[in-house]
Short mmCIF file of C-alpha atoms and ligand atoms in Angstrom, two decimals:
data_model
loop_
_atom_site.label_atom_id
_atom_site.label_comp_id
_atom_site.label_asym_id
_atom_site.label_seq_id
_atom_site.Cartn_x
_atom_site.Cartn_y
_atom_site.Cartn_z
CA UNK A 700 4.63 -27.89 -10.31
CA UNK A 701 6.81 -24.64 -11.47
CA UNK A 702 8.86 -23.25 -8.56
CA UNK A 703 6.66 -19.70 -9.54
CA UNK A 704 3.23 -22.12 -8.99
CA UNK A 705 5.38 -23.11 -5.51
CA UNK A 706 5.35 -20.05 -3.88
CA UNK A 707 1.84 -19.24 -4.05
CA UNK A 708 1.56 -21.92 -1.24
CA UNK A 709 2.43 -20.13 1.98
CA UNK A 710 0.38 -18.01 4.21
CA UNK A 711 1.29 -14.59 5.92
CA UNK A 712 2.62 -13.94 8.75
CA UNK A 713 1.21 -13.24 11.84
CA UNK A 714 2.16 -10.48 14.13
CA UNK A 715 3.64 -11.37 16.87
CA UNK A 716 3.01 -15.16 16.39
CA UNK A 717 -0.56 -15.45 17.58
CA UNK A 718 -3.17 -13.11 16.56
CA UNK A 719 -6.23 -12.01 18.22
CA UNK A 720 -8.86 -14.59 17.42
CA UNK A 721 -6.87 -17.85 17.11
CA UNK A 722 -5.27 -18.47 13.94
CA UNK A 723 -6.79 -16.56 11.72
CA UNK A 724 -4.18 -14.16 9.45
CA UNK A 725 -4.13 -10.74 8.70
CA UNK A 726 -2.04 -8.01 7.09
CA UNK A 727 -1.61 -5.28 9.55
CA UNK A 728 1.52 -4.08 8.88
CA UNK A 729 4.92 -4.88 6.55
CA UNK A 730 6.26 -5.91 10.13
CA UNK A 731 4.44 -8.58 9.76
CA UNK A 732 6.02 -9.92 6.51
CA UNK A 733 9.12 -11.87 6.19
CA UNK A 734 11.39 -11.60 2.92
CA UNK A 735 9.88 -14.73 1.99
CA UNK A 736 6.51 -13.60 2.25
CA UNK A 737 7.06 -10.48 -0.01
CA UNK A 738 8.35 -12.87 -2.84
CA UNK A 739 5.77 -15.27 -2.51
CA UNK A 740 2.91 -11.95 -2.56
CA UNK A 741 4.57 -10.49 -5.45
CA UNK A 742 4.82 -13.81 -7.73
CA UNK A 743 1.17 -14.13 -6.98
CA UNK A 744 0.06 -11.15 -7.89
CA UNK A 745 2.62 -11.52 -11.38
CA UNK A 746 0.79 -14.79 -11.79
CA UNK A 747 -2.89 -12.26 -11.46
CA UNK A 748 -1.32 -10.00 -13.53
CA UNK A 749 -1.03 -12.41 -16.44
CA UNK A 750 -4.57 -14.10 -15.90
CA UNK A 751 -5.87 -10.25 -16.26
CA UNK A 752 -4.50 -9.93 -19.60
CA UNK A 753 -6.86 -12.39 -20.97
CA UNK A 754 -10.26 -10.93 -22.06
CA UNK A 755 -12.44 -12.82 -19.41
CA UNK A 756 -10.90 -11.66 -16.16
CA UNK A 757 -13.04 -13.36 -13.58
CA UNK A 758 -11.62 -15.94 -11.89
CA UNK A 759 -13.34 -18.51 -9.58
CA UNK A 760 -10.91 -18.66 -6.73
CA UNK A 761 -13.02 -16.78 -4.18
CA UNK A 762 -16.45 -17.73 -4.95
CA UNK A 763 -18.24 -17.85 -1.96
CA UNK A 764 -15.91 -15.61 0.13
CA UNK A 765 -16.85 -12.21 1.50
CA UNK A 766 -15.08 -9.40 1.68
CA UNK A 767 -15.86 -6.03 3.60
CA UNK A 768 -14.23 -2.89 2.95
CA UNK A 769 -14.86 -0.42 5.73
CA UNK A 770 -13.63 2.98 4.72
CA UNK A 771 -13.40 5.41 7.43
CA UNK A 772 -11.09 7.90 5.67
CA UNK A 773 -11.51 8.76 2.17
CA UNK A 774 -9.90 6.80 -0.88
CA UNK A 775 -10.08 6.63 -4.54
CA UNK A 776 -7.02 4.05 -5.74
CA UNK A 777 -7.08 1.47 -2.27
CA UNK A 778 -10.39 1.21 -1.98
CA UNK A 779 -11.40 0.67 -5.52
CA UNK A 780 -8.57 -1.71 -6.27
CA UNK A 781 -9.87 -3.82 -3.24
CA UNK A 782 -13.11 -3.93 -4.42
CA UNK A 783 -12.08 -4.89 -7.70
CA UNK A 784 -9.91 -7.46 -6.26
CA UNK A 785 -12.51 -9.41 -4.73
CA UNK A 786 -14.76 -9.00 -7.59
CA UNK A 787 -12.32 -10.48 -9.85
CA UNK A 788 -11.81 -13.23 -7.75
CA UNK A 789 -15.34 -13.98 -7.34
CA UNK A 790 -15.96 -13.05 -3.84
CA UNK A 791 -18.58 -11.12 -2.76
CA UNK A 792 -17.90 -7.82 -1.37
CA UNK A 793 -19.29 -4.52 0.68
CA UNK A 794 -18.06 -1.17 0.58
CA UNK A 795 -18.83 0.86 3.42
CA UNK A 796 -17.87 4.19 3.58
CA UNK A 797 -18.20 6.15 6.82
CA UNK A 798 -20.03 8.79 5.35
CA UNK A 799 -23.79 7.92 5.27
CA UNK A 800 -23.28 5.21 7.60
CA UNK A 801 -24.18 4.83 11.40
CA UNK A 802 -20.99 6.21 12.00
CA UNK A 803 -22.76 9.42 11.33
CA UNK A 804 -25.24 8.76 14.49
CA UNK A 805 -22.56 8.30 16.65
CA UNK A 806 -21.46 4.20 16.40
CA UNK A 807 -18.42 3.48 17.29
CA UNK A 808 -15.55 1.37 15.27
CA UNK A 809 -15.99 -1.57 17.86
CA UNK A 810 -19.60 -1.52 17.21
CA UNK A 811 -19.74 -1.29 13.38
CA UNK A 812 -17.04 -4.41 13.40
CA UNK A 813 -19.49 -6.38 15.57
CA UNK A 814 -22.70 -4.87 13.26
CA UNK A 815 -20.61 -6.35 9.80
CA UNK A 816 -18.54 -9.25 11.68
CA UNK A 817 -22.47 -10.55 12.08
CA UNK A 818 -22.57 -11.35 8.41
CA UNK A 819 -19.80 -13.38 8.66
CA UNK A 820 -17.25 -11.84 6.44
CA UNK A 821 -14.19 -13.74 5.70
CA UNK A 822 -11.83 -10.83 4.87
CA UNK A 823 -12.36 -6.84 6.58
CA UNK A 824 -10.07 -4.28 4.78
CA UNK A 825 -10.11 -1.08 7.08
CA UNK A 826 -9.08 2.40 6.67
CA UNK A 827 -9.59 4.16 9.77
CA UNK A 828 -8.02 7.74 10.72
CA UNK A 829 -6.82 6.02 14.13
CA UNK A 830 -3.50 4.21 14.30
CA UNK A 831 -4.50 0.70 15.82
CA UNK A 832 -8.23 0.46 14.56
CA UNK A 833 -7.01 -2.77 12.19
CA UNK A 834 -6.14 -4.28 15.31
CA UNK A 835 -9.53 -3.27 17.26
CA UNK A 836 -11.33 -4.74 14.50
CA UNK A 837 -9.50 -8.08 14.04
CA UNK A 838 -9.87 -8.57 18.09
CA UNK A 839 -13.36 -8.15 17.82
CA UNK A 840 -14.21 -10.03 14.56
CA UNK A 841 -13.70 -13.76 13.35
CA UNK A 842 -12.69 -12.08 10.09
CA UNK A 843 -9.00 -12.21 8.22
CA UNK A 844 -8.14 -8.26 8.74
CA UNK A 845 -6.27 -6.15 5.48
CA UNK A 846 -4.66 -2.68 7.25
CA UNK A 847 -5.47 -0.35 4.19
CA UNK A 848 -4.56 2.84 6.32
CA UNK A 849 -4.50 3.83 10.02
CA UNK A 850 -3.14 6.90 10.89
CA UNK A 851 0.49 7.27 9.52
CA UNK A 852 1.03 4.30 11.00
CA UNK A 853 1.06 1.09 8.04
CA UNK A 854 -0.44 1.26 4.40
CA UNK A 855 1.55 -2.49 3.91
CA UNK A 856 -0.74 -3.20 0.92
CA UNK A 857 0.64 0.41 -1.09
CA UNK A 858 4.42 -0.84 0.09
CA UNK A 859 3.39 -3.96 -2.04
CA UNK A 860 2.24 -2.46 -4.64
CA UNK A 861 5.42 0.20 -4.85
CA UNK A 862 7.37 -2.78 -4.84
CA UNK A 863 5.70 -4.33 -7.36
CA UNK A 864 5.60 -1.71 -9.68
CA UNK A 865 9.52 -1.04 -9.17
CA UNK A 866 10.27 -4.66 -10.28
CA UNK A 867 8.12 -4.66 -13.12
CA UNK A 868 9.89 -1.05 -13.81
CA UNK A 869 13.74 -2.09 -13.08
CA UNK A 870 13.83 -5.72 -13.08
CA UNK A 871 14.71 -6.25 -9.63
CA UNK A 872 14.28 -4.73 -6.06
CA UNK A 873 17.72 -5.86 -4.63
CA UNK A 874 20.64 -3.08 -4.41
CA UNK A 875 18.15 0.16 -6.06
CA UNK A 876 18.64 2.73 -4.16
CA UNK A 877 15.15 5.26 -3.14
CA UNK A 878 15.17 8.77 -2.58
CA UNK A 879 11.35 9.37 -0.64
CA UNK A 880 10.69 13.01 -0.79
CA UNK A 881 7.95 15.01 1.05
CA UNK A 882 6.03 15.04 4.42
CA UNK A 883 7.55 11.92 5.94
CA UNK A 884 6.41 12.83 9.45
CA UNK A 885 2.76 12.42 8.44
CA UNK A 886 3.18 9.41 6.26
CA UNK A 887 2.35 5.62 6.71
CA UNK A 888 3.51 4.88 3.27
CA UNK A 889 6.69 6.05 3.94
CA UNK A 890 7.12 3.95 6.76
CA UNK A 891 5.63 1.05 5.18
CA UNK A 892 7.75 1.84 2.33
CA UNK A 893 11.34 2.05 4.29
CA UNK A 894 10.40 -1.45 5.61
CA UNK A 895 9.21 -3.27 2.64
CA UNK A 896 12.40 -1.98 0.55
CA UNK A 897 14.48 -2.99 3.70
CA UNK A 898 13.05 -6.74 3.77
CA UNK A 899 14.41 -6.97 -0.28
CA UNK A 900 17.65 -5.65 0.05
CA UNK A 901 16.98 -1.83 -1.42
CA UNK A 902 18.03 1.58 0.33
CA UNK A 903 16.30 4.62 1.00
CA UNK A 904 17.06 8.09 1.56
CA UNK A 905 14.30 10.04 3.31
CA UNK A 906 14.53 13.82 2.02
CA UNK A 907 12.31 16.55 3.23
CA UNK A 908 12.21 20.16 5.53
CA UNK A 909 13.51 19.13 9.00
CA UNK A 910 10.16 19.25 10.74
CA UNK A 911 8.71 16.68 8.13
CA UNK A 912 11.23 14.11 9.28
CA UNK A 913 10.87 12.49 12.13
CA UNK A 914 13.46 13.08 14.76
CA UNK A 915 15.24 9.47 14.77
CA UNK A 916 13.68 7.72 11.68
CA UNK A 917 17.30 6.52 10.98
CA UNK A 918 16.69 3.74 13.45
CA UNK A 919 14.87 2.52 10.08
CA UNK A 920 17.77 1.87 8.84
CA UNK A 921 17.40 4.64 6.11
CA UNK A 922 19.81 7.79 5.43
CA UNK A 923 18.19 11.17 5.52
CA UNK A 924 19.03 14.54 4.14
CA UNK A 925 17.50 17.96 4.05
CA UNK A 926 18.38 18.94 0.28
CA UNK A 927 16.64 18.30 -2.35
CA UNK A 928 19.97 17.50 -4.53
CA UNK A 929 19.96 14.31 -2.88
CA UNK A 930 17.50 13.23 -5.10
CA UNK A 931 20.28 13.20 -7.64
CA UNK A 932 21.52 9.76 -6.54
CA UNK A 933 18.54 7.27 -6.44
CA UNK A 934 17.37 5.07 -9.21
CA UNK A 935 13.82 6.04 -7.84
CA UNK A 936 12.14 9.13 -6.12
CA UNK A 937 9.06 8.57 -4.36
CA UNK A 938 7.09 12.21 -3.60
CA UNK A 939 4.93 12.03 -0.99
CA UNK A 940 1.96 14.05 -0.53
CA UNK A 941 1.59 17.07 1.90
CA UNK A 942 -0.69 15.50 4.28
CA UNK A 943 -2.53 18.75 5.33
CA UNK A 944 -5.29 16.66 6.77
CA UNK A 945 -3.07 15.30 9.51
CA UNK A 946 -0.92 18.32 10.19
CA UNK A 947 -1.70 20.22 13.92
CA UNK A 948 -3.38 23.18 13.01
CA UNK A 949 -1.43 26.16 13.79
CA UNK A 950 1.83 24.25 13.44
CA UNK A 951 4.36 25.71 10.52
CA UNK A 952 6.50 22.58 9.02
CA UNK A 953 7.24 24.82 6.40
CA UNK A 954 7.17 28.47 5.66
CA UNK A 955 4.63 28.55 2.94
CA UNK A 956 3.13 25.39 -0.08
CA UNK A 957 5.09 28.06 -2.54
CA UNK A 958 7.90 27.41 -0.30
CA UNK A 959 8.10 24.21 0.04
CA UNK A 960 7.95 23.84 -4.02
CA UNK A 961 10.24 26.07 -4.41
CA UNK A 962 12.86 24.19 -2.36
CA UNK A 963 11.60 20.69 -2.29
CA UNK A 964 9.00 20.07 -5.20
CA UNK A 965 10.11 17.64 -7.49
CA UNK A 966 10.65 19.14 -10.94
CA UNK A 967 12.17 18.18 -14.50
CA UNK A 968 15.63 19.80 -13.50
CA UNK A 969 16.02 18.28 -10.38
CA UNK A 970 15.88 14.61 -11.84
CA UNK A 971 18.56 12.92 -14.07
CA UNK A 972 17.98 10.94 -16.98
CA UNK A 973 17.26 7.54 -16.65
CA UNK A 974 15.55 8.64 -12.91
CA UNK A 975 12.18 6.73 -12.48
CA UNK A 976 9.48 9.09 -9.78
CA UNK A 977 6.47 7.23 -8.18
CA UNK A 978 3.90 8.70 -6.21
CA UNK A 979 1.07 7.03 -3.91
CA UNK A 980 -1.68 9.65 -5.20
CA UNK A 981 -3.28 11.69 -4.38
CA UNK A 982 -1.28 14.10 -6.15
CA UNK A 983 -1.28 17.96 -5.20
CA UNK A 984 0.29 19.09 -8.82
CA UNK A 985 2.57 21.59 -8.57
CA UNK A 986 3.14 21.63 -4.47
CA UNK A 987 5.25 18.36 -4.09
CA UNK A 988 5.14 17.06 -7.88
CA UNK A 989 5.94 19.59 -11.07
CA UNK A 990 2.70 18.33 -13.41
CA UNK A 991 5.79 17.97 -16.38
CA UNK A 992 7.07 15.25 -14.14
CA UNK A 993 3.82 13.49 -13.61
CA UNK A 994 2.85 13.12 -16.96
CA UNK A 995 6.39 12.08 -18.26
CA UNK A 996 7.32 8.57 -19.48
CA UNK A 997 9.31 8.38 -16.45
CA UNK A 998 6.77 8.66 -13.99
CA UNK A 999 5.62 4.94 -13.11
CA UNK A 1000 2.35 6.78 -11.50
CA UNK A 1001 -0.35 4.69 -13.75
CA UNK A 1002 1.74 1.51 -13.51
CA UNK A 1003 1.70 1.77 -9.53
CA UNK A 1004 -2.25 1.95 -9.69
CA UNK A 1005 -2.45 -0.86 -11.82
CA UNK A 1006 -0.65 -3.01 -9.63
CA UNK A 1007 -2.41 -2.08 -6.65
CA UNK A 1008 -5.26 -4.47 -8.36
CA UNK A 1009 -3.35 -7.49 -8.55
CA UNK A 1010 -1.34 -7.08 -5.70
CA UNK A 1011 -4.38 -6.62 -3.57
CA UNK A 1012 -5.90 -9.97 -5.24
CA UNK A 1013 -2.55 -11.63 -4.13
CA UNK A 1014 -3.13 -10.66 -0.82
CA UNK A 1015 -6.61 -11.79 -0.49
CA UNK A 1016 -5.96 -14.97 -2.38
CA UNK A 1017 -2.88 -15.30 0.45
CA UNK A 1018 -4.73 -14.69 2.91
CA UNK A 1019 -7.87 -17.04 2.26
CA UNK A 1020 -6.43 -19.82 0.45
CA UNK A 1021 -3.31 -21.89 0.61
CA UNK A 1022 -3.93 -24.38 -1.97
CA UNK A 1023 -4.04 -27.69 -0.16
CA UNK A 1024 -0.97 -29.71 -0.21
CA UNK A 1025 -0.87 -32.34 -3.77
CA UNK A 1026 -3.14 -29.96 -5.40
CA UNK A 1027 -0.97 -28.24 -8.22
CA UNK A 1028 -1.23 -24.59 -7.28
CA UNK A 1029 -2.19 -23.35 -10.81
CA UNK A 1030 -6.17 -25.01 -10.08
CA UNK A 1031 -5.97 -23.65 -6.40
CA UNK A 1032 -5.42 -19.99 -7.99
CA UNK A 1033 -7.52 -20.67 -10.21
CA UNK A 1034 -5.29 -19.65 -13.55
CA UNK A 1035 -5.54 -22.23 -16.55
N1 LIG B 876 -2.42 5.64 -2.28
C1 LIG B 876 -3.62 5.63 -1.68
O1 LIG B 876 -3.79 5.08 -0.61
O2 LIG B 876 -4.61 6.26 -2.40
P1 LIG B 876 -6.12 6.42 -1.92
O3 LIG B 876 -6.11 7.34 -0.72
O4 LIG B 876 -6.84 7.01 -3.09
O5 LIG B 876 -6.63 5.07 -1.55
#
């Protein structure tokens, strides 16, 4: 067996060492992921990534599984790549959106787990509005949970991906240096983000307008800054979105959206060659991103969707299977 096969083997970790419902495992946050664990994730999904190239991409490792995506906030790239996950894997899968579903008569979050945990899922990805609904749902379920958004709480499964894409980008994760840039305050992927480059050895500076940094957020163990020119010294800048949807109406983080370009959007002249920008998407072109820089070479915006897919299969391959010990790992994934 190759020492890449090898590291398929292991399973996540579990949050706080025993999870609600025995020992089933879930992925509710990068807290829950060792350094280890991100390696083994991301050589999984590189091993996906290659098995996609060929021209039949199906593979049979799932078959028979069932996997339940229950979308209470809207999503184009996570829930879509999840879907597509499972279906190249061969599991079965639901997407349930909360729009048009009995969550429009009133059911609650504990009662649509219990309606879909009936099925018998193996696998429930959630995004939920509410910070802690992952966490309702995998008390109340028999199912492996997937966090794919609560609140501004965790997006682990976008950190992944971010690191993913970076390594395929760069080469390596270890000693890069991030610049995230944008409404921190209202962001889980920044703080998923900060964590997962934290666990392989990477630094980040958080940059932004005061009130969209959180008082404190050094406890991270990131640096921030208020000006944009520190930008100027990171092998990657991250925008982040202006999450208008989760800012307290009334309240004024910045002065105006023309504003906040002006002094914080991300354009051609405030990037040096050689300076690689990601960005989770949704974009808002021309507030935090100039449209030159998200169509340039530079930008690594498609390559990040792309490996949502495969790191997203990784994750539900980690989480269901973990190739039983003497089986060579290359059958148990299910790549020839
Ligand atoms: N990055 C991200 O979570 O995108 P969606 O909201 O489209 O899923």
């Amino acid at each position: 067996m190759t020492p890449e096969l090898r590291v398929m083997r292991g399973d996540l970790r579990v949050p706080g060492g025993s999870p609600p419902g025995g020992g089933r495992r879930h992925l509710l946050s990068v807290a829950d992921l060792s350094a280890d664990d991100v390696e083994r994730l991301l050589a999984t999904a590189a091993s996906f990534g290659r098995s996609l190239e060929r021209e039949v991409k199906k593979l049979p490792t799932l078959r028979g599984r069932t996997v339940v995506n229950l979308f209470f906030e809207s999503s184009t790239r996570t829930s879509s790549s999840f879907e597509l996950a499972a279906k190249r894997l061969s599991a079965d899968t639901m997407t349930i959106r909360a729009a048009g579903s009995a969550v429009d008569k009133g059911e609650s979050l504990k009662d649509t787990a219990l309606t879909l945990g009936a099925y018998d899922p193996d696998v429930i990805v959630i995004r939920h509005p509410q910070i802690g609904a992952p966490q309702l749902v995998a008390g109340c379920t028999e199912a492996h949970v997937v966090n794919a958004g609560d609140g501004k709480h965790q997006h682990p499964t976008q950190a992944l991906l971010d690191l993913y894409a970076i390594r395929e980008e760069l080469g390596r994760l270890e000693g890069l240096h991030v610049a995230v840039v944008g409404d921190v305050l209202h962001s889980r992927v920044a703080r998923s983000l900060v964590q997962a480059l934290a666990l392989v050895g990477a630094s980040v500076t958080l940059v932004g307008p005061p009130a969209l940094i959180p008082r404190g957020i050094e406890a991270m163990g990131c640096e921030v800054a208020y000006d944009i020119e520190a930008i100027g010294a990171a092998d990657v800048v991250y925008v982040l979105r202006m999450q208008r949807e989760r800012m307290l109406e009334g309240a004024a983080y910045v002065p105006s959206l023309r504003e906040y370009s002006a002094r914080w959007g991300v354009t051609p002249e405030r990037l040096r060659p050689g300076q690689r920008v990601m960005h989770p998407g949704p974009m808002n072109r021309g507030v935090e991103i100039d449209p030159r820089v998200a169509d340039a070479s530079h930008a690594l915006i498609g390559l990040q969707v792309r490996a949502g897919l495969v790191v997203r299969m990784a994750v539900l391959y980690d989480l269901l299977t973990s190739g039983p010990v003497g089986v060579p790992a290359a059958a148990a994934v299910g790549v020839a």
